[in-house]
Amino acid sequence: QVQLVESGGGLVQAGGSLRLSCAASRRTFSNYAMGWFRQAPGKEREFVATISWSGDNTYYADSVKGRFTISRDNAKNTVYLQMNSLKPEDTAVYYCAASVSSDYVTHIGLYDYWGQGTQVTVSS
């Protein structure tokens, strides 16, 4: 089984930046597409960003395009989400996820493994 642990969340003022990390177990990690999702209180979990197994392809939700960047370092078994120009509406618990698909994946149902989440709070 793939195990995922997120870190890097916290409290930041609007306009600030945070970098989230997701450390994964070594088992088949390099062959998995990776993604980030977020969930605010009372709302459904929503797609944020995804990256293919090779790192060559990325895709972002419209709400974060131009502000967030997903990347991965397969040698370190880690995926990152760099978040810039943060807005209060970005406040949520952020989850990383892994899919056995080789290409990037945007559909939540195609992710096989999930981390426990890390809280991001953006104040006005």
Short mmCIF file of the N, C-alpha and C atoms (twelve columns), coordinates in Angstrom:
data_MODEL
# 
_entry.id   MODEL 
# 
loop_
_atom_site.group_PDB 
_atom_site.id 
_atom_site.type_symbol 
_atom_site.label_atom_id 
_atom_site.label_alt_id 
_atom_site.label_comp_id 
_atom_site.label_asym_id 
_atom_site.label_seq_id 
_atom_site.Cartn_x 
_atom_site.Cartn_y 
_atom_site.Cartn_z 
_atom_site.pdbx_PDB_model_num 
ATOM 1   N N  . GLN A 1   0.836   -1.181 0.000   1 
ATOM 2   C CA . GLN A 1   0.000   0.000  0.000   1 
ATOM 3   C C  . GLN A 1   0.881   1.245  0.000   1 
ATOM 4   N N  . VAL A 2   0.391   2.297  -0.649  1 
ATOM 5   C CA . VAL A 2   1.075   3.579  -0.665  1 
ATOM 6   C C  . VAL A 2   0.593   4.391  0.525   1 
ATOM 7   N N  . GLN A 3   1.525   4.911  1.308   1 
ATOM 8   C CA . GLN A 3   1.202   5.745  2.454   1 
ATOM 9   C C  . GLN A 3   1.649   7.175  2.178   1 
ATOM 10  N N  . LEU A 4   0.776   8.140  2.464   1 
ATOM 11  C CA . LEU A 4   1.023   9.543  2.164   1 
ATOM 12  C C  . LEU A 4   0.850   10.379 3.425   1 
ATOM 13  N N  . VAL A 5   1.776   11.304 3.656   1 
ATOM 14  C CA . VAL A 5   1.723   12.180 4.814   1 
ATOM 15  C C  . VAL A 5   1.988   13.608 4.365   1 
ATOM 16  N N  . GLU A 6   0.997   14.495 4.557   1 
ATOM 17  C CA . GLU A 6   1.137   15.898 4.180   1 
ATOM 18  C C  . GLU A 6   1.743   16.707 5.320   1 
ATOM 19  N N  . SER A 7   2.408   17.804 4.952   1 
ATOM 20  C CA . SER A 7   2.934   18.743 5.921   1 
ATOM 21  C C  . SER A 7   3.079   20.111 5.262   1 
ATOM 22  N N  . GLY A 8   3.309   21.136 6.075   1 
ATOM 23  C CA . GLY A 8   3.551   22.471 5.556   1 
ATOM 24  C C  . GLY A 8   2.391   23.427 5.670   1 
ATOM 25  N N  . GLY A 9   1.252   22.962 6.150   1 
ATOM 26  C CA . GLY A 9   0.120   23.849 6.321   1 
ATOM 27  C C  . GLY A 9   0.330   24.808 7.477   1 
ATOM 28  N N  . GLY A 10  -0.564  25.789 7.581   1 
ATOM 29  C CA . GLY A 10  -0.474  26.761 8.650   1 
ATOM 30  C C  . GLY A 10  -1.328  27.971 8.378   1 
ATOM 31  N N  . LEU A 11  -1.067  29.028 9.133   1 
ATOM 32  C CA . LEU A 11  -1.798  30.285 9.017   1 
ATOM 33  C C  . LEU A 11  -0.947  31.298 8.268   1 
ATOM 34  N N  . VAL A 12  -1.541  31.944 7.277   1 
ATOM 35  C CA . VAL A 12  -0.829  32.933 6.479   1 
ATOM 36  C C  . VAL A 12  -1.787  34.053 6.117   1 
ATOM 37  N N  . GLN A 13  -1.261  35.259 5.969   1 
ATOM 38  C CA . GLN A 13  -2.077  36.394 5.561   1 
ATOM 39  C C  . GLN A 13  -2.351  36.356 4.062   1 
ATOM 40  N N  . ALA A 14  -3.452  36.954 3.662   1 
ATOM 41  C CA . ALA A 14  -3.775  37.051 2.242   1 
ATOM 42  C C  . ALA A 14  -2.614  37.675 1.474   1 
ATOM 43  N N  . GLY A 15  -2.315  37.090 0.322   1 
ATOM 44  C CA . GLY A 15  -1.188  37.536 -0.476  1 
ATOM 45  C C  . GLY A 15  0.103   36.808 -0.181  1 
ATOM 46  N N  . GLY A 16  0.126   36.042 0.881   1 
ATOM 47  C CA . GLY A 16  1.314   35.310 1.264   1 
ATOM 48  C C  . GLY A 16  1.443   33.982 0.546   1 
ATOM 49  N N  . SER A 17  2.442   33.207 0.965   1 
ATOM 50  C CA . SER A 17  2.756   31.941 0.307   1 
ATOM 51  C C  . SER A 17  2.969   30.828 1.319   1 
ATOM 52  N N  . LEU A 18  2.698   29.614 0.881   1 
ATOM 53  C CA . LEU A 18  2.993   28.405 1.629   1 
ATOM 54  C C  . LEU A 18  3.426   27.327 0.654   1 
ATOM 55  N N  . ARG A 19  4.248   26.414 1.116   1 
ATOM 56  C CA . ARG A 19  4.595   25.235 0.334   1 
ATOM 57  C C  . ARG A 19  4.205   23.983 1.109   1 
ATOM 58  N N  . LEU A 20  3.333   23.193 0.524   1 
ATOM 59  C CA . LEU A 20  2.927   21.930 1.106   1 
ATOM 60  C C  . LEU A 20  3.789   20.798 0.563   1 
ATOM 61  N N  . SER A 21  4.061   19.822 1.399   1 
ATOM 62  C CA . SER A 21  4.812   18.643 0.998   1 
ATOM 63  C C  . SER A 21  3.999   17.402 1.296   1 
ATOM 64  N N  . CYS A 22  4.201   16.377 0.495   1 
ATOM 65  C CA . CYS A 22  3.557   15.088 0.704   1 
ATOM 66  C C  . CYS A 22  4.611   14.012 0.555   1 
ATOM 67  N N  . ALA A 23  4.951   13.383 1.663   1 
ATOM 68  C CA . ALA A 23  5.936   12.312 1.666   1 
ATOM 69  C C  . ALA A 23  5.233   10.978 1.474   1 
ATOM 70  N N  . ALA A 24  5.740   10.177 0.553   1 
ATOM 71  C CA . ALA A 24  5.116   8.910  0.205   1 
ATOM 72  C C  . ALA A 24  6.046   7.740  0.484   1 
ATOM 73  N N  . SER A 25  5.443   6.597  0.737   1 
ATOM 74  C CA . SER A 25  6.220   5.369  0.841   1 
ATOM 75  C C  . SER A 25  6.839   5.046  -0.509  1 
ATOM 76  N N  . ARG A 26  7.884   4.266  -0.505  1 
ATOM 77  C CA . ARG A 26  8.646   4.005  -1.720  1 
ATOM 78  C C  . ARG A 26  7.967   3.047  -2.696  1 
ATOM 79  N N  . ARG A 27  7.038   2.254  -2.229  1 
ATOM 80  C CA . ARG A 27  6.409   1.236  -3.049  1 
ATOM 81  C C  . ARG A 27  5.677   1.839  -4.244  1 
ATOM 82  N N  . THR A 28  6.189   1.608  -5.442  1 
ATOM 83  C CA . THR A 28  5.634   2.006  -6.740  1 
ATOM 84  C C  . THR A 28  5.358   3.501  -6.874  1 
ATOM 85  N N  . PHE A 29  5.962   4.336  -6.036  1 
ATOM 86  C CA . PHE A 29  5.658   5.760  -6.062  1 
ATOM 87  C C  . PHE A 29  5.945   6.397  -7.415  1 
ATOM 88  N N  . SER A 30  7.065   6.057  -8.027  1 
ATOM 89  C CA . SER A 30  7.478   6.708  -9.262  1 
ATOM 90  C C  . SER A 30  6.546   6.423  -10.433 1 
ATOM 91  N N  . ASN A 31  5.716   5.414  -10.336 1 
ATOM 92  C CA . ASN A 31  4.790   5.060  -11.397 1 
ATOM 93  C C  . ASN A 31  3.374   5.581  -11.157 1 
ATOM 94  N N  . TYR A 32  3.198   6.407  -10.153 1 
ATOM 95  C CA . TYR A 32  1.882   6.944  -9.798  1 
ATOM 96  C C  . TYR A 32  1.758   8.401  -10.199 1 
ATOM 97  N N  . ALA A 33  0.610   8.742  -10.784 1 
ATOM 98  C CA . ALA A 33  0.247   10.145 -10.872 1 
ATOM 99  C C  . ALA A 33  -0.108  10.642 -9.472  1 
ATOM 100 N N  . MET A 34  0.147   11.913 -9.217  1 
ATOM 101 C CA . MET A 34  -0.126  12.493 -7.909  1 
ATOM 102 C C  . MET A 34  -1.027  13.706 -8.055  1 
ATOM 103 N N  . GLY A 35  -1.813  13.961 -7.029  1 
ATOM 104 C CA . GLY A 35  -2.708  15.101 -7.061  1 
ATOM 105 C C  . GLY A 35  -2.881  15.743 -5.702  1 
ATOM 106 N N  . TRP A 36  -3.388  16.967 -5.730  1 
ATOM 107 C CA . TRP A 36  -3.772  17.689 -4.525  1 
ATOM 108 C C  . TRP A 36  -5.249  18.035 -4.606  1 
ATOM 109 N N  . PHE A 37  -5.945  17.835 -3.507  1 
ATOM 110 C CA . PHE A 37  -7.340  18.211 -3.355  1 
ATOM 111 C C  . PHE A 37  -7.485  19.039 -2.089  1 
ATOM 112 N N  . ARG A 38  -8.604  19.729 -1.961  1 
ATOM 113 C CA . ARG A 38  -8.857  20.489 -0.747  1 
ATOM 114 C C  . ARG A 38  -10.322 20.409 -0.381  1 
ATOM 115 N N  . GLN A 39  -10.597 20.583 0.906   1 
ATOM 116 C CA . GLN A 39  -11.963 20.519 1.399   1 
ATOM 117 C C  . GLN A 39  -12.163 21.548 2.501   1 
ATOM 118 N N  . ALA A 40  -13.068 22.478 2.259   1 
ATOM 119 C CA . ALA A 40  -13.445 23.471 3.250   1 
ATOM 120 C C  . ALA A 40  -14.616 22.944 4.069   1 
ATOM 121 N N  . PRO A 41  -14.811 23.467 5.283   1 
ATOM 122 C CA . PRO A 41  -15.918 23.006 6.117   1 
ATOM 123 C C  . PRO A 41  -17.263 23.130 5.411   1 
ATOM 124 N N  . GLY A 42  -18.037 22.062 5.436   1 
ATOM 125 C CA . GLY A 42  -19.352 22.072 4.829   1 
ATOM 126 C C  . GLY A 42  -19.365 21.948 3.321   1 
ATOM 127 N N  . LYS A 43  -18.218 21.764 2.703   1 
ATOM 128 C CA . LYS A 43  -18.134 21.659 1.254   1 
ATOM 129 C C  . LYS A 43  -17.521 20.319 0.846   1 
ATOM 130 N N  . GLU A 44  -17.770 19.934 -0.403  1 
ATOM 131 C CA . GLU A 44  -17.200 18.708 -0.923  1 
ATOM 132 C C  . GLU A 44  -15.723 18.896 -1.248  1 
ATOM 133 N N  . ARG A 45  -14.999 17.793 -1.224  1 
ATOM 134 C CA . ARG A 45  -13.600 17.831 -1.595  1 
ATOM 135 C C  . ARG A 45  -13.475 18.175 -3.078  1 
ATOM 136 N N  . GLU A 46  -12.577 19.110 -3.400  1 
ATOM 137 C CA . GLU A 46  -12.442 19.567 -4.772  1 
ATOM 138 C C  . GLU A 46  -11.011 19.417 -5.279  1 
ATOM 139 N N  . PHE A 47  -10.903 19.224 -6.572  1 
ATOM 140 C CA . PHE A 47  -9.616  19.079 -7.233  1 
ATOM 141 C C  . PHE A 47  -8.852  20.389 -7.222  1 
ATOM 142 N N  . VAL A 48  -7.539  20.296 -7.016  1 
ATOM 143 C CA . VAL A 48  -6.670  21.467 -7.039  1 
ATOM 144 C C  . VAL A 48  -5.632  21.364 -8.151  1 
ATOM 145 N N  . ALA A 49  -4.847  20.287 -8.156  1 
ATOM 146 C CA . ALA A 49  -3.771  20.151 -9.128  1 
ATOM 147 C C  . ALA A 49  -3.355  18.693 -9.238  1 
ATOM 148 N N  . THR A 50  -2.765  18.332 -10.376 1 
ATOM 149 C CA . THR A 50  -2.272  16.975 -10.574 1 
ATOM 150 C C  . THR A 50  -1.009  17.004 -11.418 1 
ATOM 151 N N  . ILE A 51  -0.198  15.973 -11.276 1 
ATOM 152 C CA . ILE A 51  1.045   15.846 -12.020 1 
ATOM 153 C C  . ILE A 51  1.234   14.393 -12.419 1 
ATOM 154 N N  . SER A 52  1.699   14.170 -13.653 1 
ATOM 155 C CA . SER A 52  1.897   12.820 -14.151 1 
ATOM 156 C C  . SER A 52  3.066   12.150 -13.442 1 
ATOM 157 N N  . TRP A 53  3.192   10.850 -13.642 1 
ATOM 158 C CA . TRP A 53  4.250   10.088 -12.975 1 
ATOM 159 C C  . TRP A 53  5.643   10.594 -13.334 1 
ATOM 160 N N  . SER A 54  5.808   11.067 -14.568 1 
ATOM 161 C CA . SER A 54  7.105   11.554 -15.024 1 
ATOM 162 C C  . SER A 54  7.356   13.011 -14.650 1 
ATOM 163 N N  . GLY A 55  6.303   13.720 -14.273 1 
ATOM 164 C CA . GLY A 55  6.411   15.136 -13.991 1 
ATOM 165 C C  . GLY A 55  6.288   16.013 -15.222 1 
ATOM 166 N N  . ASP A 56  6.066   15.423 -16.390 1 
ATOM 167 C CA . ASP A 56  6.014   16.179 -17.637 1 
ATOM 168 C C  . ASP A 56  4.689   16.896 -17.857 1 
ATOM 169 N N  . ASN A 57  3.631   16.415 -17.247 1 
ATOM 170 C CA . ASN A 57  2.308   16.982 -17.459 1 
ATOM 171 C C  . ASN A 57  1.687   17.410 -16.141 1 
ATOM 172 N N  . THR A 58  1.136   18.609 -16.138 1 
ATOM 173 C CA . THR A 58  0.430   19.127 -14.975 1 
ATOM 174 C C  . THR A 58  -0.897  19.724 -15.406 1 
ATOM 175 N N  . TYR A 59  -1.818  19.800 -14.465 1 
ATOM 176 C CA . TYR A 59  -3.123  20.383 -14.730 1 
ATOM 177 C C  . TYR A 59  -3.646  20.992 -13.441 1 
ATOM 178 N N  . TYR A 60  -4.307  22.156 -13.566 1 
ATOM 179 C CA . TYR A 60  -4.761  22.897 -12.400 1 
ATOM 180 C C  . TYR A 60  -6.229  23.264 -12.500 1 
ATOM 181 N N  . ALA A 61  -6.872  23.343 -11.355 1 
ATOM 182 C CA . ALA A 61  -8.209  23.901 -11.308 1 
ATOM 183 C C  . ALA A 61  -8.153  25.377 -11.688 1 
ATOM 184 N N  . ASP A 62  -9.214  25.860 -12.319 1 
ATOM 185 C CA . ASP A 62  -9.241  27.257 -12.744 1 
ATOM 186 C C  . ASP A 62  -9.026  28.223 -11.577 1 
ATOM 187 N N  . SER A 63  -9.489  27.851 -10.409 1 
ATOM 188 C CA . SER A 63  -9.416  28.730 -9.256  1 
ATOM 189 C C  . SER A 63  -7.992  28.981 -8.761  1 
ATOM 190 N N  . VAL A 64  -7.042  28.127 -9.159  1 
ATOM 191 C CA . VAL A 64  -5.675  28.267 -8.664  1 
ATOM 192 C C  . VAL A 64  -4.655  28.476 -9.770  1 
ATOM 193 N N  . LYS A 65  -5.071  28.474 -11.021 1 
ATOM 194 C CA . LYS A 65  -4.144  28.665 -12.134 1 
ATOM 195 C C  . LYS A 65  -3.396  29.986 -12.001 1 
ATOM 196 N N  . GLY A 66  -2.097  29.925 -12.219 1 
ATOM 197 C CA . GLY A 66  -1.267  31.110 -12.114 1 
ATOM 198 C C  . GLY A 66  -0.794  31.416 -10.716 1 
ATOM 199 N N  . ARG A 67  -1.354  30.748 -9.718  1 
ATOM 200 C CA . ARG A 67  -0.978  30.991 -8.330  1 
ATOM 201 C C  . ARG A 67  -0.312  29.778 -7.679  1 
ATOM 202 N N  . PHE A 68  -0.760  28.580 -8.030  1 
ATOM 203 C CA . PHE A 68  -0.236  27.350 -7.436  1 
ATOM 204 C C  . PHE A 68  0.622   26.597 -8.441  1 
ATOM 205 N N  . THR A 69  1.625   25.881 -7.944  1 
ATOM 206 C CA . THR A 69  2.482   25.055 -8.782  1 
ATOM 207 C C  . THR A 69  2.690   23.702 -8.113  1 
ATOM 208 N N  . ILE A 70  2.383   22.638 -8.842  1 
ATOM 209 C CA . ILE A 70  2.622   21.293 -8.351  1 
ATOM 210 C C  . ILE A 70  3.925   20.769 -8.948  1 
ATOM 211 N N  . SER A 71  4.686   20.052 -8.158  1 
ATOM 212 C CA . SER A 71  5.935   19.461 -8.628  1 
ATOM 213 C C  . SER A 71  6.190   18.170 -7.863  1 
ATOM 214 N N  . ARG A 72  7.124   17.376 -8.353  1 
ATOM 215 C CA . ARG A 72  7.450   16.136 -7.660  1 
ATOM 216 C C  . ARG A 72  8.932   15.840 -7.781  1 
ATOM 217 N N  . ASP A 73  9.440   15.135 -6.794  1 
ATOM 218 C CA . ASP A 73  10.812  14.671 -6.781  1 
ATOM 219 C C  . ASP A 73  10.748  13.186 -6.474  1 
ATOM 220 N N  . ASN A 74  10.794  12.378 -7.516  1 
ATOM 221 C CA . ASN A 74  10.626  10.944 -7.331  1 
ATOM 222 C C  . ASN A 74  11.762  10.319 -6.522  1 
ATOM 223 N N  . ALA A 75  12.951  10.890 -6.623  1 
ATOM 224 C CA . ALA A 75  14.077  10.378 -5.849  1 
ATOM 225 C C  . ALA A 75  13.841  10.533 -4.354  1 
ATOM 226 N N  . LYS A 76  13.070  11.557 -3.974  1 
ATOM 227 C CA . LYS A 76  12.755  11.802 -2.574  1 
ATOM 228 C C  . LYS A 76  11.367  11.304 -2.194  1 
ATOM 229 N N  . ASN A 77  10.662  10.704 -3.145  1 
ATOM 230 C CA . ASN A 77  9.310   10.196 -2.899  1 
ATOM 231 C C  . ASN A 77  8.397   11.285 -2.347  1 
ATOM 232 N N  . THR A 78  8.473   12.471 -2.939  1 
ATOM 233 C CA . THR A 78  7.762   13.624 -2.406  1 
ATOM 234 C C  . THR A 78  7.112   14.428 -3.527  1 
ATOM 235 N N  . VAL A 79  5.905   14.907 -3.268  1 
ATOM 236 C CA . VAL A 79  5.219   15.828 -4.164  1 
ATOM 237 C C  . VAL A 79  4.970   17.122 -3.401  1 
ATOM 238 N N  . TYR A 80  5.012   18.253 -4.115  1 
ATOM 239 C CA . TYR A 80  4.901   19.561 -3.495  1 
ATOM 240 C C  . TYR A 80  3.757   20.355 -4.112  1 
ATOM 241 N N  . LEU A 81  3.244   21.285 -3.341  1 
ATOM 242 C CA . LEU A 81  2.303   22.273 -3.848  1 
ATOM 243 C C  . LEU A 81  2.745   23.637 -3.351  1 
ATOM 244 N N  . GLN A 82  3.313   24.431 -4.257  1 
ATOM 245 C CA . GLN A 82  3.696   25.796 -3.944  1 
ATOM 246 C C  . GLN A 82  2.494   26.698 -4.151  1 
ATOM 247 N N  . MET A 83  2.087   27.410 -3.120  1 
ATOM 248 C CA . MET A 83  0.898   28.244 -3.164  1 
ATOM 249 C C  . MET A 83  1.308   29.698 -2.951  1 
ATOM 250 N N  . ASN A 84  1.086   30.516 -3.964  1 
ATOM 251 C CA . ASN A 84  1.400   31.939 -3.904  1 
ATOM 252 C C  . ASN A 84  0.124   32.758 -4.031  1 
ATOM 253 N N  . SER A 85  0.220   34.026 -3.666  1 
ATOM 254 C CA . SER A 85  -0.915  34.945 -3.755  1 
ATOM 255 C C  . SER A 85  -2.165  34.350 -3.125  1 
ATOM 256 N N  . LEU A 86  -2.014  33.833 -1.942  1 
ATOM 257 C CA . LEU A 86  -3.109  33.132 -1.279  1 
ATOM 258 C C  . LEU A 86  -4.263  34.072 -0.953  1 
ATOM 259 N N  . LYS A 87  -5.465  33.527 -1.052  1 
ATOM 260 C CA . LYS A 87  -6.700  34.250 -0.781  1 
ATOM 261 C C  . LYS A 87  -7.451  33.572 0.355   1 
ATOM 262 N N  . PRO A 88  -8.303  34.304 1.068   1 
ATOM 263 C CA . PRO A 88  -9.094  33.670 2.128   1 
ATOM 264 C C  . PRO A 88  -9.899  32.472 1.642   1 
ATOM 265 N N  . GLU A 89  -10.358 32.497 0.408   1 
ATOM 266 C CA . GLU A 89  -11.132 31.384 -0.120  1 
ATOM 267 C C  . GLU A 89  -10.298 30.131 -0.369  1 
ATOM 268 N N  . ASP A 90  -8.976  30.229 -0.232  1 
ATOM 269 C CA . ASP A 90  -8.118  29.053 -0.308  1 
ATOM 270 C C  . ASP A 90  -8.097  28.270 0.998   1 
ATOM 271 N N  . THR A 91  -8.694  28.807 2.043   1 
ATOM 272 C CA . THR A 91  -8.713  28.143 3.342   1 
ATOM 273 C C  . THR A 91  -9.419  26.794 3.239   1 
ATOM 274 N N  . ALA A 92  -8.729  25.737 3.647   1 
ATOM 275 C CA . ALA A 92  -9.268  24.385 3.555   1 
ATOM 276 C C  . ALA A 92  -8.261  23.408 4.133   1 
ATOM 277 N N  . VAL A 93  -8.695  22.173 4.293   1 
ATOM 278 C CA . VAL A 93  -7.770  21.080 4.541   1 
ATOM 279 C C  . VAL A 93  -7.301  20.566 3.188   1 
ATOM 280 N N  . TYR A 94  -6.001  20.488 3.004   1 
ATOM 281 C CA . TYR A 94  -5.418  20.056 1.741   1 
ATOM 282 C C  . TYR A 94  -4.942  18.620 1.847   1 
ATOM 283 N N  . TYR A 95  -5.317  17.808 0.862   1 
ATOM 284 C CA . TYR A 95  -4.982  16.396 0.829   1 
ATOM 285 C C  . TYR A 95  -4.148  16.074 -0.406  1 
ATOM 286 N N  . CYS A 96  -3.134  15.257 -0.246  1 
ATOM 287 C CA . CYS A 96  -2.464  14.703 -1.413  1 
ATOM 288 C C  . CYS A 96  -3.002  13.309 -1.673  1 
ATOM 289 N N  . ALA A 97  -2.900  12.870 -2.917  1 
ATOM 290 C CA . ALA A 97  -3.453  11.588 -3.314  1 
ATOM 291 C C  . ALA A 97  -2.610  10.987 -4.422  1 
ATOM 292 N N  . ALA A 98  -2.660  9.669  -4.541  1 
ATOM 293 C CA . ALA A 98  -1.905  8.935  -5.543  1 
ATOM 294 C C  . ALA A 98  -2.842  8.080  -6.384  1 
ATOM 295 N N  . SER A 99  -2.576  8.044  -7.686  1 
ATOM 296 C CA . SER A 99  -3.345  7.239  -8.625  1 
ATOM 297 C C  . SER A 99  -2.420  6.294  -9.370  1 
ATOM 298 N N  . VAL A 100 -2.884  5.085  -9.622  1 
ATOM 299 C CA . VAL A 100 -2.080  4.134  -10.387 1 
ATOM 300 C C  . VAL A 100 -1.979  4.529  -11.848 1 
ATOM 301 N N  . SER A 101 -2.761  5.498  -12.301 1 
ATOM 302 C CA . SER A 101 -2.662  6.003  -13.656 1 
ATOM 303 C C  . SER A 101 -1.292  6.629  -13.880 1 
ATOM 304 N N  . SER A 102 -0.769  6.480  -15.092 1 
ATOM 305 C CA . SER A 102 0.551   7.022  -15.399 1 
ATOM 306 C C  . SER A 102 0.499   8.493  -15.769 1 
ATOM 307 N N  . ASP A 103 -0.640  8.952  -16.275 1 
ATOM 308 C CA . ASP A 103 -0.802  10.341 -16.665 1 
ATOM 309 C C  . ASP A 103 -1.508  11.097 -15.548 1 
ATOM 310 N N  . TYR A 104 -1.568  12.419 -15.690 1 
ATOM 311 C CA . TYR A 104 -2.246  13.220 -14.678 1 
ATOM 312 C C  . TYR A 104 -3.717  12.858 -14.618 1 
ATOM 313 N N  . VAL A 105 -4.304  13.003 -13.439 1 
ATOM 314 C CA . VAL A 105 -5.682  12.597 -13.189 1 
ATOM 315 C C  . VAL A 105 -6.400  13.708 -12.443 1 
ATOM 316 N N  . THR A 106 -7.565  14.086 -12.932 1 
ATOM 317 C CA . THR A 106 -8.363  15.132 -12.297 1 
ATOM 318 C C  . THR A 106 -9.590  14.592 -11.580 1 
ATOM 319 N N  . HIS A 107 -10.012 13.375 -11.896 1 
ATOM 320 C CA . HIS A 107 -11.226 12.813 -11.316 1 
ATOM 321 C C  . HIS A 107 -10.917 12.185 -9.962  1 
ATOM 322 N N  . ILE A 108 -11.641 12.604 -8.952  1 
ATOM 323 C CA . ILE A 108 -11.372 12.151 -7.595  1 
ATOM 324 C C  . ILE A 108 -11.527 10.643 -7.451  1 
ATOM 325 N N  . GLY A 109 -12.417 10.041 -8.233  1 
ATOM 326 C CA . GLY A 109 -12.662 8.611  -8.135  1 
ATOM 327 C C  . GLY A 109 -11.529 7.741  -8.647  1 
ATOM 328 N N  . LEU A 110 -10.568 8.329  -9.340  1 
ATOM 329 C CA . LEU A 110 -9.448  7.571  -9.886  1 
ATOM 330 C C  . LEU A 110 -8.217  7.603  -8.993  1 
ATOM 331 N N  . TYR A 111 -8.329  8.193  -7.831  1 
ATOM 332 C CA . TYR A 111 -7.225  8.192  -6.872  1 
ATOM 333 C C  . TYR A 111 -7.393  7.037  -5.893  1 
ATOM 334 N N  . ASP A 112 -6.306  6.321  -5.681  1 
ATOM 335 C CA . ASP A 112 -6.339  5.091  -4.902  1 
ATOM 336 C C  . ASP A 112 -5.904  5.269  -3.450  1 
ATOM 337 N N  . TYR A 113 -5.058  6.247  -3.185  1 
ATOM 338 C CA . TYR A 113 -4.508  6.442  -1.852  1 
ATOM 339 C C  . TYR A 113 -4.565  7.909  -1.470  1 
ATOM 340 N N  . TRP A 114 -4.816  8.166  -0.179  1 
ATOM 341 C CA . TRP A 114 -4.986  9.524  0.330   1 
ATOM 342 C C  . TRP A 114 -4.203  9.743  1.606   1 
ATOM 343 N N  . GLY A 115 -3.685  10.966 1.763   1 
ATOM 344 C CA . GLY A 115 -3.073  11.362 3.010   1 
ATOM 345 C C  . GLY A 115 -4.119  11.816 4.006   1 
ATOM 346 N N  . GLN A 116 -3.664  12.196 5.195   1 
ATOM 347 C CA . GLN A 116 -4.583  12.583 6.267   1 
ATOM 348 C C  . GLN A 116 -5.001  14.042 6.201   1 
ATOM 349 N N  . GLY A 117 -4.313  14.844 5.403   1 
ATOM 350 C CA . GLY A 117 -4.653  16.241 5.228   1 
ATOM 351 C C  . GLY A 117 -3.839  17.172 6.102   1 
ATOM 352 N N  . THR A 118 -3.681  18.411 5.636   1 
ATOM 353 C CA . THR A 118 -3.016  19.456 6.403   1 
ATOM 354 C C  . THR A 118 -3.811  20.751 6.253   1 
ATOM 355 N N  . GLN A 119 -4.004  21.461 7.358   1 
ATOM 356 C CA . GLN A 119 -4.854  22.648 7.380   1 
ATOM 357 C C  . GLN A 119 -4.112  23.859 6.842   1 
ATOM 358 N N  . VAL A 120 -4.759  24.577 5.928   1 
ATOM 359 C CA . VAL A 120 -4.274  25.858 5.434   1 
ATOM 360 C C  . VAL A 120 -5.327  26.907 5.747   1 
ATOM 361 N N  . THR A 121 -4.937  27.953 6.457   1 
ATOM 362 C CA . THR A 121 -5.843  29.032 6.804   1 
ATOM 363 C C  . THR A 121 -5.261  30.351 6.321   1 
ATOM 364 N N  . VAL A 122 -6.029  31.081 5.523   1 
ATOM 365 C CA . VAL A 122 -5.597  32.357 4.962   1 
ATOM 366 C C  . VAL A 122 -6.468  33.451 5.557   1 
ATOM 367 N N  . SER A 123 -5.862  34.381 6.259   1 
ATOM 368 C CA . SER A 123 -6.587  35.464 6.904   1 
ATOM 369 C C  . SER A 123 -6.595  36.705 6.021   1 
ATOM 370 N N  . SER A 124 -7.614  37.537 6.203   1 
ATOM 371 C CA . SER A 124 -7.743  38.770 5.439   1 
ATOM 372 C C  . SER A 124 -6.759  39.819 5.933   1 
# 
